[in-house]
Every structure is written in structure tokens, then in C-alpha cells.
Short mmCIF file of C-alpha atoms in Angstrom, two decimals:
data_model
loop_
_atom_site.label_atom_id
_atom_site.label_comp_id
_atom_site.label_asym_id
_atom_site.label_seq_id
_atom_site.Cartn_x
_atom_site.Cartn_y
_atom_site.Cartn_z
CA UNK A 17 125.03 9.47 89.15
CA UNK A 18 122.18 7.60 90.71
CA UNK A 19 119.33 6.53 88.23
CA UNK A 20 116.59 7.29 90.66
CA UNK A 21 117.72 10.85 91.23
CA UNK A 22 117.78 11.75 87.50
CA UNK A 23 114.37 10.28 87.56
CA UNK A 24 113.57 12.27 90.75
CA UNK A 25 115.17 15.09 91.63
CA UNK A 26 112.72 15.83 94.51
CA UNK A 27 113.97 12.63 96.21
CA UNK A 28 114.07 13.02 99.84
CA UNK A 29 117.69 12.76 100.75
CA UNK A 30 116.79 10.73 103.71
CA UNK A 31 115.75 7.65 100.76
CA UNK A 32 119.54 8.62 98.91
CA UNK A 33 120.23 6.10 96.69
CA UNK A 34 123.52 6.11 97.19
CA UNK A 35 123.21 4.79 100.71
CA UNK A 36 120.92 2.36 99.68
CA UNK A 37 123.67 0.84 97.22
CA UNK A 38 126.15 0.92 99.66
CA UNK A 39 123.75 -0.95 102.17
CA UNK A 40 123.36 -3.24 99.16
CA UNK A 41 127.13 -4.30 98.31
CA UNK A 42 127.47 -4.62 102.47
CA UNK A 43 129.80 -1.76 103.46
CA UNK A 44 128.14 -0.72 106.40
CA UNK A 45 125.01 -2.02 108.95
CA UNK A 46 122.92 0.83 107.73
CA UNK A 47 119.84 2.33 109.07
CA UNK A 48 115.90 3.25 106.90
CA UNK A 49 117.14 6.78 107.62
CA UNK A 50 120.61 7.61 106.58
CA UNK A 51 120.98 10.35 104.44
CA UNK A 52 122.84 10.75 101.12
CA UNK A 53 124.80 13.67 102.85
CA UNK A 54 126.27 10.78 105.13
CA UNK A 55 128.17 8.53 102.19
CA UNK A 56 126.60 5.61 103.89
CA UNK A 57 125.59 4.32 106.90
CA UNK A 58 128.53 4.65 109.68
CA UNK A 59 129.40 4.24 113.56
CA UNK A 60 127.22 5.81 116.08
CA UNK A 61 128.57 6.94 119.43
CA UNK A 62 124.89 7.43 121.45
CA UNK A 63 121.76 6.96 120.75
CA UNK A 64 119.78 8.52 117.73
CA UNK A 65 116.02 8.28 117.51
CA UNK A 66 113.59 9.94 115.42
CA UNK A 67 113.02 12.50 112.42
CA UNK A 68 111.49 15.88 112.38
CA UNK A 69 109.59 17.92 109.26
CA UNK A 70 111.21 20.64 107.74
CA UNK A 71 110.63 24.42 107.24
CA UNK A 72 110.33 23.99 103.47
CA UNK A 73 108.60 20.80 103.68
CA UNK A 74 111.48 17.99 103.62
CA UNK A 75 111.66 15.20 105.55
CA UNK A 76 114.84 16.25 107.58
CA UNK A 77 116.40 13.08 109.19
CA UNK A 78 118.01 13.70 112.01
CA UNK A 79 121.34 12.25 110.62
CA UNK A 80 121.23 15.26 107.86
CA UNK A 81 122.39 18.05 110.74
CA UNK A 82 124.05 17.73 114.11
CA UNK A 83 121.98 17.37 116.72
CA UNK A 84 120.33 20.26 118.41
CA UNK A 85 121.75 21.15 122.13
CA UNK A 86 119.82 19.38 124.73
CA UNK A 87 117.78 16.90 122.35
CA UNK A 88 119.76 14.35 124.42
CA UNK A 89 121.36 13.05 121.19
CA UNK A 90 124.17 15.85 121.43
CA UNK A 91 126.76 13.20 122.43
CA UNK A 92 126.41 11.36 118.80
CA UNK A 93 129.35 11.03 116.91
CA UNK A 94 128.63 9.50 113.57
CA UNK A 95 131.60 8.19 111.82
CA UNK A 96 132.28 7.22 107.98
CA UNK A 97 132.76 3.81 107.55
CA UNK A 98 136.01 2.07 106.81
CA UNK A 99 134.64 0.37 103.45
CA UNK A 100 133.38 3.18 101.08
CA UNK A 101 133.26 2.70 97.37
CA UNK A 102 135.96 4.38 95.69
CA UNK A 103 134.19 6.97 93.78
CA UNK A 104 132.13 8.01 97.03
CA UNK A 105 135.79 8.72 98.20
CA UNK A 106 136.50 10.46 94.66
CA UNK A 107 133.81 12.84 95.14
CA UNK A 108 134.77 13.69 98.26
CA UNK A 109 138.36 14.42 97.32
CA UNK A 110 136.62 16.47 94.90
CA UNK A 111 135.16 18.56 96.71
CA UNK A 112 137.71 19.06 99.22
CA UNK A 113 139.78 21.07 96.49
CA UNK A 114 137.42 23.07 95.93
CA UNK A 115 136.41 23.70 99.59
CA UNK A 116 140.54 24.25 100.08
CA UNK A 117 140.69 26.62 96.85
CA UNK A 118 138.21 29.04 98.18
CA UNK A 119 139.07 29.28 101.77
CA UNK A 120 142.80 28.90 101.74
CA UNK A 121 144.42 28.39 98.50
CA UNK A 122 144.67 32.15 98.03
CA UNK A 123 146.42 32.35 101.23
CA UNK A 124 148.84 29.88 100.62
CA UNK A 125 149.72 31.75 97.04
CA UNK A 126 150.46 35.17 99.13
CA UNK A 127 153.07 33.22 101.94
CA UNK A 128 154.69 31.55 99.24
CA UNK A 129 154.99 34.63 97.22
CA UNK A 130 156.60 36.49 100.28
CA UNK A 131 159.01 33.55 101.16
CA UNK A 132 160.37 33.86 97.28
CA UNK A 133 161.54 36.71 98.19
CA UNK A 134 163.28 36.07 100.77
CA UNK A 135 165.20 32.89 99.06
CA UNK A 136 167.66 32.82 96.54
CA UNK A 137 164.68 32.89 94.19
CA UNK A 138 163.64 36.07 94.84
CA UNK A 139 163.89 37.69 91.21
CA UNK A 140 160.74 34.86 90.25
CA UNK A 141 159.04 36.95 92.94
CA UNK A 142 159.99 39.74 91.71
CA UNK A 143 159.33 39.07 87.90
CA UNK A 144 156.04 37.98 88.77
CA UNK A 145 155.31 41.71 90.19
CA UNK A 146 156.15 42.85 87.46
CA UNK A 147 153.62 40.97 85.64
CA UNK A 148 150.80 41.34 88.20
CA UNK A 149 151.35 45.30 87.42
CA UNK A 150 151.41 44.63 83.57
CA UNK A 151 148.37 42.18 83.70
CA UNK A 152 146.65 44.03 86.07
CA UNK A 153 143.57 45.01 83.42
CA UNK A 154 142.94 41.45 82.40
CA UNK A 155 140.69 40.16 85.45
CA UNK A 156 138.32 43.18 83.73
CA UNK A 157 138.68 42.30 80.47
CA UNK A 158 137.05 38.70 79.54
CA UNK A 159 140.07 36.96 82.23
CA UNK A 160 142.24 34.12 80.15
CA UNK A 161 140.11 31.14 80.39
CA UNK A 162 141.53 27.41 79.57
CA UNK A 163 139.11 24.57 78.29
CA UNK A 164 141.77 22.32 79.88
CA UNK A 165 141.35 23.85 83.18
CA UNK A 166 137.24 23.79 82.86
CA UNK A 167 137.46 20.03 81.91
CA UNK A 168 139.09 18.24 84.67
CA UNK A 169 138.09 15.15 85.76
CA UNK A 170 138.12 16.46 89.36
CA UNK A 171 134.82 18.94 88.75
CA UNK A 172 133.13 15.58 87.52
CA UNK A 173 133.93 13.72 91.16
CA UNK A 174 132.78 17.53 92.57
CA UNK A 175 129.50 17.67 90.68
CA UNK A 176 128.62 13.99 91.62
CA UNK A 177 129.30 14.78 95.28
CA UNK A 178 126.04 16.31 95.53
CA UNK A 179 125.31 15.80 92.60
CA UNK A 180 124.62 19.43 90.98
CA UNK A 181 122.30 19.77 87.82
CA UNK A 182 122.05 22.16 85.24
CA UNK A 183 118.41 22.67 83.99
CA UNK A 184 117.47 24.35 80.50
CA UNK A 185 113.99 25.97 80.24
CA UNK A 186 114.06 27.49 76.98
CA UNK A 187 116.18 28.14 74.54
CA UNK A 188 119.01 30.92 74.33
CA UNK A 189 119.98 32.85 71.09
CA UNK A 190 123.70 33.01 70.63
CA UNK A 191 123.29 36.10 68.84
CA UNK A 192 122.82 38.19 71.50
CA UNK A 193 124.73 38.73 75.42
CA UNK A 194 123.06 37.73 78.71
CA UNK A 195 123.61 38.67 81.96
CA UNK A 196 122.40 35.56 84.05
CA UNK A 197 120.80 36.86 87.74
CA UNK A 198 121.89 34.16 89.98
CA UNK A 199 119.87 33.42 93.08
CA UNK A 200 120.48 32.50 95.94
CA UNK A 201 124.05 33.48 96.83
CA UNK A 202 124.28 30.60 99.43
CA UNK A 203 127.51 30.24 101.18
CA UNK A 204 130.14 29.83 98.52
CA UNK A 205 128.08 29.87 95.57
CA UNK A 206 128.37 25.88 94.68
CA UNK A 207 125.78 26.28 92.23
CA UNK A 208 127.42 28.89 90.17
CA UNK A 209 130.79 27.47 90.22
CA UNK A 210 129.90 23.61 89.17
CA UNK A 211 127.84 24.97 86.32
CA UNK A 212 129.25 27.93 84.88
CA UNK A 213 133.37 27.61 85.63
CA UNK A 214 133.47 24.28 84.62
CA UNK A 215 132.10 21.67 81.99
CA UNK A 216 131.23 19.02 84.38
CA UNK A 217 127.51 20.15 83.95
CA UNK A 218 127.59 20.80 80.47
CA UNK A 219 127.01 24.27 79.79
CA UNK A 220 128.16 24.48 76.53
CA UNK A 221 126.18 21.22 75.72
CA UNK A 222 123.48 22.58 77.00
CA UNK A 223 123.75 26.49 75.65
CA UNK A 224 125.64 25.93 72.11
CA UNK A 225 127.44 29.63 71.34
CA UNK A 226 127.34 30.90 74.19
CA UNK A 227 130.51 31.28 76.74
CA UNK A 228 130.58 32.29 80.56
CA UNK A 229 132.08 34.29 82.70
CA UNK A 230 131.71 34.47 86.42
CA UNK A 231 132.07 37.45 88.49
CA UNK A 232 133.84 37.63 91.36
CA UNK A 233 135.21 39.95 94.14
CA UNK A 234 137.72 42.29 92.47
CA UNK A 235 139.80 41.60 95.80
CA UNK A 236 140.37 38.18 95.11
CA UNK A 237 142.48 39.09 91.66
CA UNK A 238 145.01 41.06 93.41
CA UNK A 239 146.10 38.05 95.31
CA UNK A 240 149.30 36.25 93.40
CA UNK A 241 149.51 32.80 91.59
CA UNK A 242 145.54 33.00 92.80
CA UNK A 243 144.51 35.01 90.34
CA UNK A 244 145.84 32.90 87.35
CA UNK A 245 143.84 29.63 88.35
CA UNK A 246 140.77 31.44 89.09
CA UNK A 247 140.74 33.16 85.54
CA UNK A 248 141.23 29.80 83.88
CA UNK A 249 137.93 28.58 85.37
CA UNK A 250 136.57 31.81 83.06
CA UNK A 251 136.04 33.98 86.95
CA UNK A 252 136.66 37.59 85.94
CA UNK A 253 136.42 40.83 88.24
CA UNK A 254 132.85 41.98 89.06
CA UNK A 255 133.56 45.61 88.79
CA UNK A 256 131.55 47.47 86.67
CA UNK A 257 134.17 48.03 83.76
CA UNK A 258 134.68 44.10 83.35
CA UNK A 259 130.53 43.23 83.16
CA UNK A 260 130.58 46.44 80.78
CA UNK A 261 133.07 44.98 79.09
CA UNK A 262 131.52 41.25 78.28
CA UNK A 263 128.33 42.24 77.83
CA UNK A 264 129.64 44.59 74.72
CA UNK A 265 130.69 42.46 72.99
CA UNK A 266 129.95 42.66 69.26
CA UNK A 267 128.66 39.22 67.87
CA UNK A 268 126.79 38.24 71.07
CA UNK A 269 127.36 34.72 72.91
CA UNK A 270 128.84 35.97 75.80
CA UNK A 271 127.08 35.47 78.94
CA UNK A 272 128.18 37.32 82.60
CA UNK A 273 126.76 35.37 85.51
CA UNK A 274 126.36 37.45 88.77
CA UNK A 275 125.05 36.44 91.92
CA UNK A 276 122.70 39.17 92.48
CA UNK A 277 122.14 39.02 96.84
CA UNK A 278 126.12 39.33 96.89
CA UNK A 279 127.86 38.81 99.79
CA UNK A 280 125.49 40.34 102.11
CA UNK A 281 122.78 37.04 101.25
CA UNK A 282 125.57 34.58 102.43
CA UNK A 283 125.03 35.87 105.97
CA UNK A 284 121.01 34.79 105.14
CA UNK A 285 121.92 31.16 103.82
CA UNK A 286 120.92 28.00 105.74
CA UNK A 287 118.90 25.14 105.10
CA UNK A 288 115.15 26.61 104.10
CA UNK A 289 116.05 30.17 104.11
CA UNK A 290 114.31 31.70 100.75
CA UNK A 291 114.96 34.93 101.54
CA UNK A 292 116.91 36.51 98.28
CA UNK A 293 118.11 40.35 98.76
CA UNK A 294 116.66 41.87 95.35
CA UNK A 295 114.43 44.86 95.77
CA UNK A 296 117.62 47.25 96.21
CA UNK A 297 119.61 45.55 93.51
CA UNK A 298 119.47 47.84 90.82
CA UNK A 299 122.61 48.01 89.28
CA UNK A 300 122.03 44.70 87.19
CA UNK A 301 119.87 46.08 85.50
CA UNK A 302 120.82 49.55 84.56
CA UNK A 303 123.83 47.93 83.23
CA UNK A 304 121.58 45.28 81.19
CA UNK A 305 119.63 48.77 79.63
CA UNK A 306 122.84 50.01 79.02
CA UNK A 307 124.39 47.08 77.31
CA UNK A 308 121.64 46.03 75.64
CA UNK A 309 122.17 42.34 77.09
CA UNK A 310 119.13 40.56 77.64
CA UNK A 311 118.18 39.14 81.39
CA UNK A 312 118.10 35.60 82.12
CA UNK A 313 116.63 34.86 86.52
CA UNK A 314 118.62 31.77 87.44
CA UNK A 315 117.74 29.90 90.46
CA UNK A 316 119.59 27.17 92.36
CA UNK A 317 117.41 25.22 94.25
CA UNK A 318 119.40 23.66 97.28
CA UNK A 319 121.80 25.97 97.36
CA UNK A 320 121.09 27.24 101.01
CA UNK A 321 120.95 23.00 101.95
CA UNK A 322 124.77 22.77 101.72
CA UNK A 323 125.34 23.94 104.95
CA UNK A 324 124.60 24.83 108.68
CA UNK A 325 125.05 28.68 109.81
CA UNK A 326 125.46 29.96 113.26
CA UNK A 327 121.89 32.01 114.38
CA UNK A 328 122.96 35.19 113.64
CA UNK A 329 119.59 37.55 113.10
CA UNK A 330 119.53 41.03 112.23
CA UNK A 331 120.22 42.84 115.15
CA UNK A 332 122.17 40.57 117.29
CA UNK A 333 126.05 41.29 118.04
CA UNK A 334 127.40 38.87 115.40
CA UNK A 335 125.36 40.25 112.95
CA UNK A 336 126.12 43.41 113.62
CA UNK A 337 129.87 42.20 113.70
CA UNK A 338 129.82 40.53 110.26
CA UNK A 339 127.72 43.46 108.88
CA UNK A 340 130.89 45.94 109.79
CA UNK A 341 133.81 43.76 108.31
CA UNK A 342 131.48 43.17 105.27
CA UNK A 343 131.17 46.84 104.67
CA UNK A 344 134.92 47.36 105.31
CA UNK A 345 136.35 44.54 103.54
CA UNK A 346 134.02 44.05 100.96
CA UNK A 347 133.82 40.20 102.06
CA UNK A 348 130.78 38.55 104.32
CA UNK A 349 132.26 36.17 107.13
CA UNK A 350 129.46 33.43 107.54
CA UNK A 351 130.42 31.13 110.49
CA UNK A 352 129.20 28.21 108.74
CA UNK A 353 129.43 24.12 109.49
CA UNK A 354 128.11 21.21 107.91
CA UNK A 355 130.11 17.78 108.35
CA UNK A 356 133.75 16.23 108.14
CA UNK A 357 135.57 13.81 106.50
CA UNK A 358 135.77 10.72 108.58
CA UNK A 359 132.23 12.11 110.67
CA UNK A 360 129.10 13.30 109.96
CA UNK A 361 129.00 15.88 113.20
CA UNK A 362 130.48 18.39 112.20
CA UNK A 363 133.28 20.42 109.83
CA UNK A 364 133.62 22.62 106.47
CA UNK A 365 132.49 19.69 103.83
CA UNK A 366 129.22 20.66 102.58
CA UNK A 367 126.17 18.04 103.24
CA UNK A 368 125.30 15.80 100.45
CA UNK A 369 122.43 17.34 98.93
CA UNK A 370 121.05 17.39 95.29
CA UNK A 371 121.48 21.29 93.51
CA UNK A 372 119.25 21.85 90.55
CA UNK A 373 120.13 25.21 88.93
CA UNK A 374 117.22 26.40 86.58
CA UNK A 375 117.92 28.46 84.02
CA UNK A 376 115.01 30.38 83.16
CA UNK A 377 113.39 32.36 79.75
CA UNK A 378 115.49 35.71 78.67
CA UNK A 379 113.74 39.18 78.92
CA UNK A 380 114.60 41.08 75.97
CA UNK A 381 116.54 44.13 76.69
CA UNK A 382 116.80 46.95 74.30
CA UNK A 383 119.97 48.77 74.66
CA UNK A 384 119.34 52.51 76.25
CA UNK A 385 122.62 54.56 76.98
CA UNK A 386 121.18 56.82 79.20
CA UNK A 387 117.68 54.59 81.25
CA UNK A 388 116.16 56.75 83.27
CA UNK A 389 114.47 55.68 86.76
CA UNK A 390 111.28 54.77 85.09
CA UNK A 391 112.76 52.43 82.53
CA UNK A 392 115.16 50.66 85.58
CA UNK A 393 111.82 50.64 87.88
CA UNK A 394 109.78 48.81 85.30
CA UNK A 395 112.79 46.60 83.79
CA UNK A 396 113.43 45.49 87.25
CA UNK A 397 109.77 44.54 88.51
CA UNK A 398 109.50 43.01 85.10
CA UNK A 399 112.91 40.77 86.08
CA UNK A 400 111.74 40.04 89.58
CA UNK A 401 108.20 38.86 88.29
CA UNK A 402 110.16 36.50 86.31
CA UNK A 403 112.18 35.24 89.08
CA UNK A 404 109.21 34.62 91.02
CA UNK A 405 107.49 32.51 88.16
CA UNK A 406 110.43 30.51 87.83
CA UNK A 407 110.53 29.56 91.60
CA UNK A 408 106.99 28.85 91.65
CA UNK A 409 106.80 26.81 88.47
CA UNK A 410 109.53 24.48 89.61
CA UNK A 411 109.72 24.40 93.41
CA UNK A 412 107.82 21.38 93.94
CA UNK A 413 109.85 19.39 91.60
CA UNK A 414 113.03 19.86 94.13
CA UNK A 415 111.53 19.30 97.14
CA UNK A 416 109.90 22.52 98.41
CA UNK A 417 106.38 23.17 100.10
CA UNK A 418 103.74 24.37 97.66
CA UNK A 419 103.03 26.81 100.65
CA UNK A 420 106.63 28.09 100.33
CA UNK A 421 107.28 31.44 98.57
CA UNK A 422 110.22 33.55 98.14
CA UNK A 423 110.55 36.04 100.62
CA UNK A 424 112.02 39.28 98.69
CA UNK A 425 113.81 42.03 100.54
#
């Protein structure tokens, strides 16, 4: 990683010093303002002038997005150059699996799981049923993690990619369970996955004792083959009976990480949105009374940078669209875009932009079987004041406005 961005994680990412270095060894003609979400400096097809200010205060170059319709720049290809240093391409590789993984690896699992059966190797299909339906509990009870899995070199390249950073503020007792409130959602939850599936970050460097589990969609562990690699990363169901389960445990050190907004909030993430859905979200926290685990606000700033959304407000017909399937499948459909492989226009590879996730003080939770509504009401404005404080105390360090707040709804 970069010296200058460990120094400065606020760096504006049209100053990346990763183009600067490539500028340096001569890969490319370069430009002042090519951003670090570009590899490098590339081809231009068209003209490109200019740079605007952001909604959260960045300097937003106007390589870092495609160009707005009708800014006369919409022609503008940019391409990748030919000569790219080879762990630039690494990184990129990198995060391609991952990108593939959660948008079509489980797909691919299901087809080939129907075409066994209609091989010669049909009884593997048909073993492996049998061991879906005999397995079936697993996903909600602590998944089967592998530290093999969690250490692959490829979440290193994936992490560097942006790069993502995990951020201690104070320290964690292993002798008791957590359940970490993780904010925002984004689009597919980069944050959460680089820092608490794998070790690339160092969690367990970081947080000696403790061990984490992701929750996920419970839809996701029905699907065959799929299931097995996403428990190895330690992703477990997010039905109730599988937090319930993890946050019991006797001997504490167990930690359940949940993305609070849900899949609703992906439908609110683009670049500057701060809008976190929260106020309803009370579930969390009955089951932290219940459990007795204590509350830990995590925010990842940059999460919402990764990527371009179409407009889709509240009350338009695509809104209303996604808000239907959503309820029905349980799954959001953002129509989101960033940039490409070999161009910087457009495509499904997330931007190249810097992810802190902060990690902020517990609130000590006192187990209750039975909370009432007062005790959730006052344990929940008590987690949300918190949250707030966190943001506040470290926005400016990551490149956001001092007149920015969290919008809460």
C-alpha cells in the first residue's frame, strides 16, 4: 500500500499515489488529475476539461465518474493502459472474484448442480441433497469457517485495490460477545466483507479473542456448492436463531456483524449519500438486551464511493419497482455502475477509492430476557448517539465536509 495514504487517509483520490508512481516509472502520459480509481493515466477518446466540488466536500475529478449527459464530454472513452504494474493488475483480478462471487458464482453452483443430474454423475447430485437436507441447521449455528479460506493471498490483492482499512478505537474485552452495527450497507457491503470474512485487514491482529461472523441473507445458504464457500469466509444466516445463537455463547469472544440499513439502504448508496436507515431498526437491539452482548456502531467511511447508482428517488417507478421485488424476494436490486476493466467509463468494477472502517467504543449491555419498550427505546437512542459521535469525531479525517452530518431515517 501507498506510504502517503497510510499517512493520509483523507487524501483526495484525484492526488492517488498510485497514479503518481505509475506516471513516475513511465507507463502512461498521465494527466495532474487522474484518479486512483483509474490505475493510471490511460487513452482518451474526446476531450475532458475541468473538475467539479463534491456533495460531501471532495474534490471530484471528472475522471472519477462518467461523464454527465450533455456536459459535452459524454463521448470520452478512457482506456487502461497497456503497461500497468503487475500488482495494479493483481488487485484488480482480486477484486473481480469477488465482484463474480457475489453476483454470479451462486448461479453458476445451481446450473451445475442441475446438469449433475442429468449426467452419468447424477448420484454426486444426489448425495449432495442429501447433505444440504442433513446440514441444513449449520448456516444458523456458528457456519464451518476455515482460516485457510480467510487467508488467501487473493483478499490481500482485494484489500489493496482500494485499499480498505480497519480502524481500532478502543479496546474490546474478549470476555464478553458483541454484536457490531455496521453502517452504511452500501452496495455489496465491501467494507464488511474485506474486514470481517477475511484476514487481509487483520481483525484478529487487531481484536485478539475475539472471532466473527457475518450475517447474511438466509436465501443465499439454500443455494448448493454456494453455501460451503460462503461459510468458510465465517458468513452465517442472519435469521434470528443463528445471531441468538453466537451471541450465547458461554465464554464470550464471539462477535456477529450485521449491517443494520439491510438491503433496503443499498437502494440509498451512491457517492455522498449519508443517509443510514436506523430509527426503525429495532430488532438489533432487543436481541443485544436479550443476549446480553454488548453494542459496538461500526462505520465505513467510503463505502457509498464504490459506485455509481441509477437516480432512483422515493416515489419514482423504479423505486417503486425495486421496493416490490425487495419485499417479495427479500433481496434489493440496485442498478448500479462504476467502471470496467480495460476502461474507466463504465461497468461492475467498483472505483478505486480508500474504505476506512471505524470500529467504535462498546455500550455495555446487561442481559434482560424479557426488555420491555422502554428499555429498547432508551438502549437504542443510547446506540444511535454513539453512532453519531463516531461519525462526527472521525469524518474529517476521510475526507468529509465538517458541514456534513448523517442524515437518520
Amino acid at each position: 500500500m501507498p506510504r502517503d495514504r497510510e499517512q493520509d487517509p483523507g487524501l483526495l483520490r484525484d492526488r492517488d499515489p498510485g497514479f503518481l508512481a505509475d506516471r513516475k516509472e513511465g507507463l502512461g502520459s498521465g494527466c495532474g488529475n487522474c484518479s486512483g480509481i483509474w490505475d493510471c493515466s490511460g487513452f482518451a477518446l474526446g476531450p475532458v476539461t475541468g473538475s467539479g466540488s463534491g456533495e460531501r466536500g471532495r474534490t471530484e475529478s471528472l475522471y472519477n465518474r462518467p461523464p454527465e449527459p450533455g456536459s459535452g464530454s459524454a463521448m470520452t472513452i478512457r482506456f487502461a493502459p497497456l503497461r500497468i504494474p503487475l500488482e495494479r493488475r493483481l488487485q484488480t483480478l482480486g477484486v473481480l472474484q469477488w465482484i463474480f462471487s457475489f453476483l454470479a458464482l451462486a448461479q453458476c453452483c445451481l446450473v451445475i448442480f442441475v446438469l449433475l443430474f442429468l449426467t452419468d454423475y447424477w448420484y454426486i447430485a444426489a448425495i449432495y441433497a442429501g447433505w444440504l437436507h442433513l446440514d441444513r441447521e449449520t448456516p444458523r449455528s456458528g457456519g464451518r469457517r476455515s482460516a485457510w479460506v480467510r487467508s488467501w493471498a487473493v483478499w490481500r490483492y482485494f484489500r489493496d485495490y482500494f485499499p480498505i482499512t480497519l480502524v481500532k478505537t478502543a479496546e474490546l474485552d474478549p470476555k464478553h460477545n458483541y454484536l457490531f452495527g455496521f453502517h452504511p450497507h452500501g452496495v455489496l457491503v465491501a467494507g464488511a466483507f474485506g474486514n470481517f470474512c477475511t484476514e487481509a485487514t487483520g481483525f484478529s491482529r487487531l481484536f485478539p479473542g475475539l472471532t466473527s461472523y457475518l450475517l447474511m441473507l438466509p436465501f443465499w445458504f439454500k443455494m448448493p456448492f454456494y453455501r460451503e464457500y460462503i461459510m468458510c469466509g465465517g458468513l452465517v444466516s442472519s435469521e434470528k436463531k443463528s445471531a441468538n445463537y453466537i451471541l450465547s455463547q458461554e465464554g464470550g469472544g464471539h462477535v456477529a456483524v450485521l449491517a443494520v440499513g439491510g438491503p433496503p439502504e443499498s437502494l440509498d448508496a451512491r457517492p455522498g449519500a449519508l443517509k443510514l436507515r436506523v430509527l426503525e431498526r429495532k430488532g438489533f437491539i432487543k436481541l443485544a438486551l436479550k443476549t446480553g452482548a454488548h453494542l459496538v456502531p461500526v462505520f465505513s467511511f467510503g463505502e457509498n464511493e464504490l459506485f455509481n447508482q441509477v437516480e432512483n428517488p422515493p416515489g419514482s417507478r423504479l423505486r417503486a419497482i425495486q421496493d416490490k421485488l425487495q419485499k417479495v424476494m427479500g433481496l434489493a436490486m440496485p442498478l448500479f455502475h462504476a467502471r470496467g476493466v480495460f476502461q474507466y467509463n463504465f461497468g461492475l468494477v467498483p472505483f478505486r477509492n480508500p474504505v476506512h472502517t471505524v470500529v467504535g467504543k462498546s455500550i455495555a449491555v446487561e442481559r434482560n430476557v424479557s426488555p420491555s419498550r422502554e428499555d429498547i427505546e432508551k438502549l437504542h437512542g443510547e446506540y444511535l448517539a454513539q453512532l453519531v459521535a463516531l461519525f462526527e469525531e472521525n469524518k474529517t479525517k476521510y475526507g468529509i465536509a465538517e458541514s456534513s452530518h448523517l442524515e437518520l431515517v
